[in-house]
Amino acid sequence: MISVPTSSRASAARTNPLRRVMTHTITFRILSVITVLGAWEYAGRRPISASFPSFSETFAAGWEMAADGSLSAALMITIVPLVIGITMSAIAGVAAGIYMGLDRRAEWVGVPVFIVMQAAPLAALIPLLVLAYGVGLATKVTVVCIMAVPAIVLNSFKAIRHAPVSLVEMGESFLGSREQVIGKIILPAASPVIFAGLRLGLASGFIGVILAELLISPTGIGDLITYHQSIAEYPKMFAAIAVVILLSVLFMEALERIEITLFRPEKRAQ
Amino acid sequence: MTATVVHAPGFQRSLGTMVSVRSVSKVYPGGVEALNEISLDFPKGQLTTLLGPSGCGKTTLLKIIAGLLPATSGEVMVDGMRVEGPGPERAFVFQDFALLPWATVLRNVAFGLELRGVPVAERESIAEHYIGQVGLKGFEKHYPHALSGGMRQRVGLARALAVKAEVVLMDEPFSAVDEQTRRKFQEDMLELIKNEQKTFIFVTHSIEEAVYVSNRIILLSRRPSRVMRIIEPDMPRGITPDQIRRHPAYLDAVEMIWQALKQYLD
Ligand SMILES: Nc1ncnc2c1ncn2[C@@H]1O[C@H](COP(=O)(O)OP(=O)(O)OP(=O)(O)O)[C@@H](O)[C@H]1O
Ligand SMILES: [Mg+2]
């Protein structure tokens, strides 16, 4: 029988607790947030501009809007079209990308369309959409989709097309059917890039919904931003912007969690 | 004293033939002629090594035998059956390991059986057996990124053994590991081969490795590949690895191959 040196067996690092806390990624994240907020506070107090509030003023303004209910009302208006649009784009976009990655003819027909879509300044289309759909929910959802779909489709496509050849060959040599090779090898191998595409799509979708609210109908978070800007309530305006950023980060984080739970057990183990 | 036997290319051994390559040619799209009318027999239960200059078509030949690549002309017979694609009687050990990074050692080793629809409990118990055979007991729940190159290749070998194929095809399985690991692995492989009674076809760049592990060595010429010579280094078994490496038969065979391949260096 064969033996492997036991020294290479992984042994849990038994370092002292303080050291563990100091080297943990959460610690670094908190430190980085504190640094950014500190710099914001400093810049706001100097002040670098009369319309630039400090972090504490912004936080207080945000608290006030949360307390009087205007924030949650606006959030609901913004989140509904965003979630609908992103869900639709994710399902249709990933499916289309995977299909084009597996089928050459679909690639020839489809990929150029999405490359054009990605390159075009789609914000310019928004007035047209208003003509077609009015200023309601449908328009916002459409804007989110138009913004989010190209990144999702093209990344899914690339992810499938660049699935490692040697793994596919391995699956074939061990007699995997085409379905097994796709399901057990190509899709899991493609998942990191597909999810990277979803994150990009999500970020673009966010831009889309805010843009729609700024350009088309002053509603939701977009309205909070424009309204408070127009009455020079800068802390409230910045609070609304900060909420958008926070929301975007939370969505990203949720996506990453989904990815790791579904496809990447080896990252969970780390 | 044992002697090293040299045969002309046309030589056929009386021992049962497991894999037979019959005038196989391969021209890649784009016109690269990798193999030209190559004919070879691989005897049952033996380890045959393909040795030749880089780019001469060793991987190409191995993949044609594996059924992963179609030959332009000619045919390959495995145990009397014509090769039309991959088959259950052949298993491949890949040069770059080809392990699923998202699967544990256990699932990777059992993956060939998983694709064949073997129930979980059964395939995992088979996989555990072979994980033990290649010396990775205790690593079942590890992921490939946590293993060294040598250990990853052991996983690849265990996966090939677990499907109980009669022919194991190995493409430079040791090229990605360091010299010490390589030697240890070579010794382990000799041990495994003794127990497994399979036909091994092995590709390597290393003359020493070829002589050390093989029953017969096929020297290939430069592209388009032809069989230049067949050498059977009849190494005495049952002596220590160090004794083998100092044995006259070993040194003779190494020297002979070196002389034959030297002409391709320029
Ligand atoms: N997919 C391909 N398309 C075109 N030419 C190829 C392809 N694969 C290999 N070749 C060519 O065929 C020849 C043989 O390649 P092969 O990989 O079989 O060589 P090899 O003997 O395994 O080399 P090495 O020892 O470097 O691994 C090379 O000249 C290579 O450039
Ligand atoms: Mg090769």
XYZ file of C-alpha atoms and ligand atoms in Angstrom:
568
model
C 0.000 0.000 0.000
C 1.065 3.564 -0.583
C 1.526 6.239 1.999
C 1.607 9.993 1.872
C 3.628 11.979 4.399
C 1.291 12.754 7.279
C 2.820 16.194 7.750
C 0.853 17.405 4.722
C -2.420 16.528 6.434
C -4.228 19.766 7.083
C -4.244 20.659 10.758
C -6.530 23.398 11.989
C -4.488 26.444 12.857
C -4.641 26.824 16.623
C -3.638 30.451 16.919
C -4.760 32.688 19.754
C -8.219 34.337 19.469
C -6.954 37.936 19.227
C -4.791 37.022 16.263
C -7.716 35.279 14.609
C -9.907 38.370 14.991
C -7.136 40.616 13.653
C -6.672 38.515 10.506
C -10.343 37.768 9.824
C -11.789 39.254 6.619
C -14.747 40.760 8.514
C -12.270 42.812 10.548
C -10.803 44.226 7.363
C -14.195 45.013 5.944
C -15.206 46.892 9.067
C -11.894 48.770 9.053
C -12.368 49.743 5.421
C -15.925 50.998 6.071
C -14.732 53.008 9.092
C -11.952 54.579 7.010
C -14.313 55.633 4.228
C -16.922 57.012 6.629
C -14.199 58.827 8.600
C -12.907 60.467 5.431
C -16.481 61.435 4.514
C -17.057 62.973 7.953
C -13.792 64.921 7.717
C -14.524 66.145 4.180
C -18.068 67.161 5.190
C -16.861 69.133 8.222
C -14.092 71.037 6.511
C -16.328 71.575 4.376
C -15.191 70.971 0.803
C -18.448 72.330 -0.586
C -21.552 73.920 0.897
C -23.699 71.236 -0.715
C -21.613 68.348 0.650
C -22.889 67.230 4.078
C -20.854 65.241 6.594
C -21.585 61.595 7.297
C -23.264 62.361 10.624
C -25.618 64.942 9.064
C -26.462 62.504 6.283
C -27.037 59.702 8.749
C -29.350 61.895 10.842
C -31.270 62.929 7.709
C -31.607 59.300 6.663
C -32.828 58.415 10.156
C -35.423 61.155 9.951
C -36.688 59.953 6.559
C -36.819 56.395 7.850
C -38.786 57.534 10.885
C -41.405 59.557 8.949
C -41.943 56.678 6.507
C -40.971 58.571 3.371
C -37.878 56.391 2.891
C -39.662 53.040 3.033
C -42.442 54.308 0.753
C -39.882 55.447 -1.832
C -37.887 52.234 -1.481
C -40.934 50.119 -2.222
C -41.603 52.080 -5.391
C -38.010 51.634 -6.551
C -37.496 48.032 -5.505
C -40.605 46.541 -7.107
C -39.678 47.304 -10.755
C -36.042 46.517 -9.961
C -36.781 43.066 -8.577
C -39.234 42.245 -11.373
C -36.806 43.456 -14.051
C -33.758 41.728 -12.563
C -35.572 38.438 -12.069
C -36.843 38.464 -15.635
C -33.448 39.457 -17.046
C -31.647 36.850 -14.950
C -33.875 33.975 -15.999
C -34.141 34.895 -19.669
C -30.571 36.213 -19.935
C -28.859 33.212 -18.363
C -30.982 30.832 -20.418
C -30.223 32.699 -23.641
C -26.503 32.896 -22.825
C -26.261 29.207 -22.028
C -28.162 28.296 -25.163
C -25.895 30.418 -27.352
C -22.861 28.928 -25.613
C -23.977 25.413 -26.494
C -25.289 26.020 -29.995
C -23.193 27.636 -32.718
C -26.124 28.742 -34.835
C -27.816 30.443 -31.904
C -24.480 32.158 -31.239
C -24.276 33.601 -34.762
C -27.803 34.936 -34.581
C -27.840 36.125 -30.984
C -24.447 37.375 -29.879
C -24.196 40.366 -32.277
C -27.567 41.661 -31.026
C -26.396 41.720 -27.427
C -23.017 43.200 -28.303
C -24.821 46.077 -30.022
C -27.155 46.416 -27.042
C -24.200 46.567 -24.687
C -22.401 49.164 -26.772
C -25.423 51.438 -27.368
C -26.131 54.316 -24.972
C -29.468 52.885 -23.901
C -30.424 55.827 -21.741
C -31.122 57.571 -25.037
C -33.950 55.110 -25.634
C -35.816 56.073 -22.495
C -37.908 58.891 -24.066
C -38.981 56.392 -26.727
C -40.082 53.930 -24.072
C -42.140 56.601 -22.410
C -43.947 57.140 -25.683
C -44.608 53.432 -25.966
C -45.451 52.476 -22.385
C -46.198 55.721 -20.557
C -44.572 56.501 -17.233
C -45.719 53.507 -15.202
C -44.235 50.300 -13.860
C -43.889 48.716 -17.315
C -41.466 51.397 -18.477
C -39.270 51.057 -15.411
C -39.169 47.280 -15.734
C -38.261 47.592 -19.408
C -35.438 50.008 -18.638
C -34.061 47.650 -15.983
C -34.183 44.744 -18.447
C -32.552 46.660 -21.278
C -29.726 47.711 -18.999
C -29.228 44.354 -17.272
C -29.695 41.816 -20.051
C -26.582 42.343 -22.243
C -24.065 41.797 -19.424
C -25.963 38.752 -18.181
C -26.321 37.152 -21.614
C -22.785 37.826 -22.800
C -21.172 36.635 -19.585
C -23.254 33.460 -19.499
C -22.335 32.834 -23.114
C -18.617 33.335 -22.488
C -18.755 31.228 -19.346
C -20.189 28.266 -21.238
C -17.913 28.686 -24.228
C -14.817 28.797 -22.020
C -15.686 25.779 -19.897
C -12.372 23.924 -19.533
C -11.894 21.594 -22.500
C -10.000 19.052 -20.450
C -12.880 18.658 -17.971
C -15.346 18.181 -20.814
C -13.009 15.633 -22.378
C -12.746 13.900 -19.010
C -16.535 13.660 -18.795
C -16.710 12.198 -22.288
C -13.934 9.711 -21.653
C -15.807 8.438 -18.591
C -18.865 7.948 -20.794
C -20.915 10.927 -19.641
C -23.908 11.696 -21.845
C -24.216 15.167 -23.365
C -26.774 16.078 -20.660
C -24.484 14.831 -17.883
C -21.507 16.717 -19.279
C -23.577 19.903 -19.424
C -25.202 19.463 -16.011
C -22.314 18.078 -14.010
C -19.339 19.784 -15.679
C -20.091 22.717 -17.982
C -22.686 24.492 -15.807
C -20.816 24.256 -12.493
C -17.591 25.292 -14.253
C -19.391 28.256 -15.813
C -21.176 29.382 -12.654
C -18.544 31.872 -11.390
C -18.586 33.837 -14.644
C -22.372 33.544 -14.963
C -22.692 35.018 -11.485
C -20.170 37.723 -12.290
C -22.477 38.593 -15.186
C -25.479 38.634 -12.859
C -23.676 41.037 -10.524
C -22.816 43.326 -13.434
C -26.391 43.054 -14.680
C -27.714 43.879 -11.250
C -25.518 46.960 -11.029
C -26.696 48.098 -14.486
C -30.295 47.372 -13.518
C -29.885 49.640 -10.508
C -28.570 52.394 -12.729
C -31.511 51.753 -15.039
C -34.199 52.089 -12.393
C -32.678 55.231 -10.863
C -32.234 56.704 -14.322
C -35.869 55.973 -15.115
C -36.930 57.684 -11.925
C -34.749 60.701 -12.606
C -35.636 61.045 -16.290
C -39.200 59.815 -16.649
C -41.373 59.999 -13.610
C -40.159 61.532 -10.379
C -41.017 58.606 -8.110
C -39.282 56.421 -5.552
C -35.694 56.981 -4.502
C -35.049 58.977 -7.687
C -37.738 61.407 -6.582
C -36.213 61.700 -3.095
C -32.911 62.630 -4.722
C -34.309 65.216 -7.148
C -36.792 66.699 -4.680
C -34.258 67.250 -1.896
C -31.770 68.609 -4.375
C -34.316 71.133 -5.620
C -35.033 72.407 -2.097
C -31.310 72.302 -1.163
C -31.822 69.644 1.552
C -28.448 68.106 0.740
C -28.171 65.759 3.745
C -31.457 64.124 2.724
C -30.394 63.942 -0.905
C -27.130 62.242 0.060
C -28.968 59.932 2.425
C -31.147 58.786 -0.475
C -28.044 58.175 -2.605
C -26.372 56.287 0.246
C -29.452 54.094 0.593
C -29.240 53.201 -3.110
C -25.592 52.224 -2.707
C -26.317 50.220 0.414
C -29.160 48.416 -1.289
C -26.985 47.589 -4.272
C -24.278 46.153 -2.001
C -26.848 44.039 -0.151
C -28.187 42.632 -3.418
C -24.641 41.772 -4.542
C -23.904 40.059 -1.277
C -27.115 38.027 -1.546
C -26.145 36.920 -5.061
C -22.762 35.758 -3.861
C -24.377 33.764 -1.054
C -26.685 32.084 -3.564
C -23.780 31.220 -5.824
C -21.671 29.685 -3.083
C -24.541 27.657 -1.636
C -25.658 26.346 -5.004
C -22.463 25.729 -6.914
C -19.302 26.283 -4.968
C -19.065 23.999 -1.948
C -15.268 24.285 -2.012
C -15.502 27.995 -1.176
C -17.803 27.282 1.744
C -15.212 24.910 3.118
C -12.488 27.543 3.132
C 21.913 -11.397 -15.982
C 18.851 -10.194 -17.831
C 19.186 -8.652 -21.222
C 17.381 -5.855 -22.954
C 15.615 -7.058 -26.072
C 15.311 -4.887 -29.114
C 12.856 -5.582 -31.878
C 12.371 -4.254 -35.342
C 9.188 -2.161 -35.773
C 7.211 -5.005 -37.375
C 7.662 -7.337 -34.426
C 4.534 -9.014 -33.044
C 4.555 -10.605 -29.641
C 2.779 -13.903 -29.104
C 1.278 -12.701 -25.800
C -2.399 -11.738 -26.043
C -2.864 -8.324 -27.594
C -5.181 -5.956 -25.748
C -4.949 -2.861 -27.906
C -4.082 -2.939 -31.548
C -3.444 0.185 -33.604
C -3.704 -0.487 -37.353
C -2.245 1.951 -39.871
C -3.626 4.950 -38.060
C -3.031 8.374 -39.582
C -4.094 11.693 -38.188
C -4.149 14.969 -40.034
C -5.434 17.878 -37.960
C -7.699 20.428 -39.572
C -5.249 22.979 -40.894
C -2.994 20.301 -42.342
C -0.706 19.264 -39.481
C 0.076 15.607 -40.071
C 0.538 14.180 -36.572
C 0.526 10.439 -37.284
C 1.340 8.613 -40.490
C 0.194 5.007 -40.954
C 1.209 3.919 -37.498
C 0.705 0.294 -36.447
C 1.284 -0.975 -32.925
C 0.225 -3.755 -30.592
C -0.087 -3.404 -26.855
C 0.160 -6.710 -24.987
C -2.374 -7.582 -22.304
C -1.418 -7.011 -18.673
C 1.725 -5.063 -19.505
C 2.869 -1.489 -19.233
C 3.857 -0.078 -22.591
C 5.426 3.349 -22.828
C 5.287 5.735 -25.768
C 8.448 7.789 -25.890
C 9.386 10.319 -28.518
C 10.355 13.888 -29.234
C 8.010 16.657 -28.165
C 5.184 17.258 -30.618
C 5.587 13.874 -32.313
C 1.990 12.869 -31.717
C 2.004 10.852 -28.485
C -0.999 12.619 -26.992
C -2.742 12.393 -30.348
C -2.243 8.624 -30.478
C -3.367 8.170 -26.878
C -6.527 10.206 -27.483
C -7.310 8.204 -30.597
C -6.990 5.003 -28.566
C -9.199 6.578 -25.890
C -11.806 7.385 -28.527
C -11.628 11.094 -27.726
C -10.293 11.965 -31.169
C -11.226 10.365 -34.499
C -8.419 8.996 -36.646
C -8.210 10.329 -40.194
C -7.675 6.774 -41.431
C -6.910 3.372 -39.981
C -8.497 1.742 -36.963
C -7.934 0.873 -33.332
C -9.105 -2.431 -31.870
C -9.477 -2.923 -28.124
C -9.917 -6.529 -27.050
C -11.027 -7.359 -30.579
C -13.599 -4.558 -30.793
C -13.253 -1.576 -33.075
C -12.979 1.764 -31.242
C -15.778 4.181 -32.197
C -15.588 6.425 -29.145
C -14.840 6.217 -25.434
C -15.697 2.868 -23.876
C -16.049 1.313 -20.434
C -12.957 -0.851 -20.922
C -10.685 2.184 -21.216
C -9.904 4.890 -18.648
C -7.788 7.999 -19.078
C -5.433 9.694 -16.629
C -5.038 13.280 -17.744
C -1.819 15.232 -17.799
C -3.506 18.250 -16.190
C -5.413 15.992 -13.745
C -8.852 17.200 -14.964
C -10.350 17.154 -11.463
C -13.609 18.945 -10.694
C -12.583 21.825 -8.400
C -16.047 21.945 -6.813
C -16.059 18.258 -5.897
C -14.340 16.525 -2.995
C -11.693 13.868 -3.509
C -14.366 11.259 -2.835
C -16.735 12.599 -5.482
C -13.912 13.092 -7.980
C -12.744 9.505 -7.593
C -16.324 8.252 -7.830
C -17.156 10.549 -10.769
C -16.674 7.931 -13.498
C -19.090 5.678 -11.619
C -21.479 8.589 -11.007
C -21.686 9.154 -14.765
C -22.482 5.463 -15.196
C -25.393 5.732 -12.783
C -23.890 3.590 -10.000
C -25.846 4.272 -6.737
C -24.178 6.650 -4.247
C -23.413 4.144 -1.495
C -21.883 1.638 -3.868
C -19.751 4.093 -5.815
C -18.496 5.751 -2.662
C -17.389 2.502 -1.157
C -15.525 1.613 -4.368
C -13.987 5.096 -4.424
C -12.897 4.783 -0.808
C -11.114 1.554 -1.621
C -9.105 3.161 -4.420
C -8.433 6.306 -2.414
C -6.768 3.970 0.068
C -4.897 2.195 -2.744
C -3.273 5.384 -3.973
C -2.427 6.479 -0.436
C -4.940 9.277 0.087
C -6.877 7.831 3.018
C -8.052 10.700 5.232
C -8.356 13.143 2.323
C -11.800 12.035 1.133
C -13.482 15.292 2.138
C -10.738 17.588 0.814
C -11.137 19.677 -2.310
C -8.506 19.551 -5.084
C -7.196 23.058 -4.372
C -6.065 21.831 -0.966
C -3.936 19.042 -2.463
C -0.414 19.068 -3.881
C 0.189 18.282 -7.557
C 1.291 14.745 -6.740
C -1.786 14.141 -4.624
C -4.061 15.493 -7.358
C -2.565 13.094 -9.842
C -3.207 10.249 -7.392
C -6.853 11.298 -7.384
C -6.833 11.147 -11.202
C -5.290 7.678 -11.065
C -7.787 6.468 -8.454
C -10.655 7.752 -10.622
C -9.337 5.760 -13.583
C -8.895 2.613 -11.471
C -12.342 2.938 -9.861
C -14.194 2.325 -13.129
C -12.359 -1.010 -13.352
C -11.291 -0.472 -16.943
C -8.953 -3.065 -18.392
C -6.885 -0.493 -20.223
C -5.523 2.551 -18.416
C -4.193 5.336 -20.631
C -1.876 7.809 -18.950
C -0.653 10.997 -20.590
C 2.494 12.188 -18.848
C 0.914 11.709 -15.439
C 4.036 12.826 -13.596
C 5.073 15.812 -15.634
C 3.466 18.310 -13.256
C 5.096 17.020 -10.082
C 8.574 17.499 -8.666
C 11.337 14.931 -8.991
C 11.045 13.425 -5.485
C 7.273 13.035 -5.739
C 7.754 11.603 -9.170
C 10.097 8.869 -7.970
C 7.819 7.961 -5.119
C 4.875 7.875 -7.489
C 6.763 5.659 -9.968
C 7.500 3.147 -7.246
C 3.903 3.224 -6.090
C 2.745 2.717 -9.634
C 4.884 -0.390 -10.077
C 3.277 -1.724 -6.933
C -0.225 -0.969 -8.214
C 0.457 -2.488 -11.619
C 1.545 -5.732 -9.981
C -1.783 -5.934 -8.141
C -4.090 -4.664 -10.859
C -3.408 -6.936 -13.853
C -4.396 -4.226 -16.291
C -2.952 -3.059 -19.554
C -1.274 0.300 -19.081
C -0.340 2.646 -21.902
C 1.870 5.380 -20.671
C 3.257 8.521 -22.279
C 6.361 10.172 -20.904
C 9.191 12.471 -21.850
C 11.583 10.927 -19.404
C 13.847 8.125 -20.640
C 14.697 7.057 -17.091
C 11.054 6.903 -16.150
C 10.211 4.857 -19.223
C 12.905 2.309 -18.511
C 12.053 2.197 -14.837
C 8.342 1.478 -15.139
C 7.797 -0.216 -18.523
C 7.649 -3.731 -19.826
C 8.148 -2.361 -23.299
C 9.022 1.010 -24.731
C 7.955 2.248 -28.136
C 10.247 4.871 -29.580
C 8.487 7.215 -31.942
C 10.172 9.324 -34.574
C 9.531 12.964 -35.159
C 6.234 14.097 -36.672
C 4.577 12.570 -38.643
C 5.150 9.818 -36.174
C 6.401 6.360 -37.074
C 7.572 3.537 -34.858
C 11.322 3.765 -34.770
C 12.093 0.938 -32.418
C 10.582 -1.248 -29.717
C 12.635 -1.928 -26.632
C 11.852 -4.348 -23.829
C 14.006 -3.481 -20.862
C 13.915 -6.763 -18.996
C 14.517 -5.379 -15.570
C 14.897 -7.816 -12.695
C 11.975 -7.219 -10.319
C 12.076 -7.751 -6.619
C 15.203 -5.672 -6.048
C 15.118 -2.234 -4.474
C 14.458 0.841 -6.613
C 17.999 2.051 -5.982
C 19.392 -1.260 -7.147
C 17.304 -1.046 -10.298
C 18.660 2.410 -11.057
C 22.218 1.058 -10.847
C 21.529 -2.202 -12.675
C 23.452 -2.707 -15.972
C 20.259 -3.616 -17.840
C 18.697 -0.322 -16.730
C 21.738 1.719 -17.668
C 22.079 -0.060 -21.020
C 18.475 0.594 -21.947
C 18.706 4.259 -20.951
C 21.844 4.658 -23.035
C 20.358 2.894 -26.035
C 17.264 5.092 -26.030
C 19.327 8.208 -25.573
C 21.483 7.271 -28.585
C 18.361 6.666 -30.648
C 16.651 9.916 -29.693
C 19.765 12.094 -29.871
C 19.420 12.505 -33.618
C 16.293 14.612 -33.017
C 18.184 17.246 -31.109
C 19.361 20.024 -33.321
N -6.033 20.380 -32.010
C -4.969 20.463 -32.824
N -5.035 21.136 -33.984
C -3.980 21.211 -34.815
N -2.770 20.652 -34.580
C -2.630 19.979 -33.417
C -3.710 19.852 -32.482
N -3.275 19.111 -31.436
C -1.982 18.814 -31.707
N -1.597 19.318 -32.882
C -0.279 19.150 -33.518
O -0.044 17.772 -33.707
C 1.289 17.444 -33.349
C 1.292 16.342 -32.311
O 0.720 16.835 -31.098
P 0.673 15.974 -29.784
O 0.037 16.802 -28.758
O 0.066 14.665 -30.075
O 2.218 15.784 -29.477
P 2.932 15.105 -28.233
O 3.814 14.043 -28.773
O 1.930 14.714 -27.216
O 3.827 16.301 -27.712
P 4.318 16.604 -26.234
O 5.361 15.593 -25.952
O 4.895 17.968 -26.340
O 3.125 16.515 -25.339
C 1.941 18.723 -32.872
O 2.754 19.220 -33.898
C 0.812 19.665 -32.615
O 1.176 20.973 -32.955
Mg 1.453 15.391 -25.204
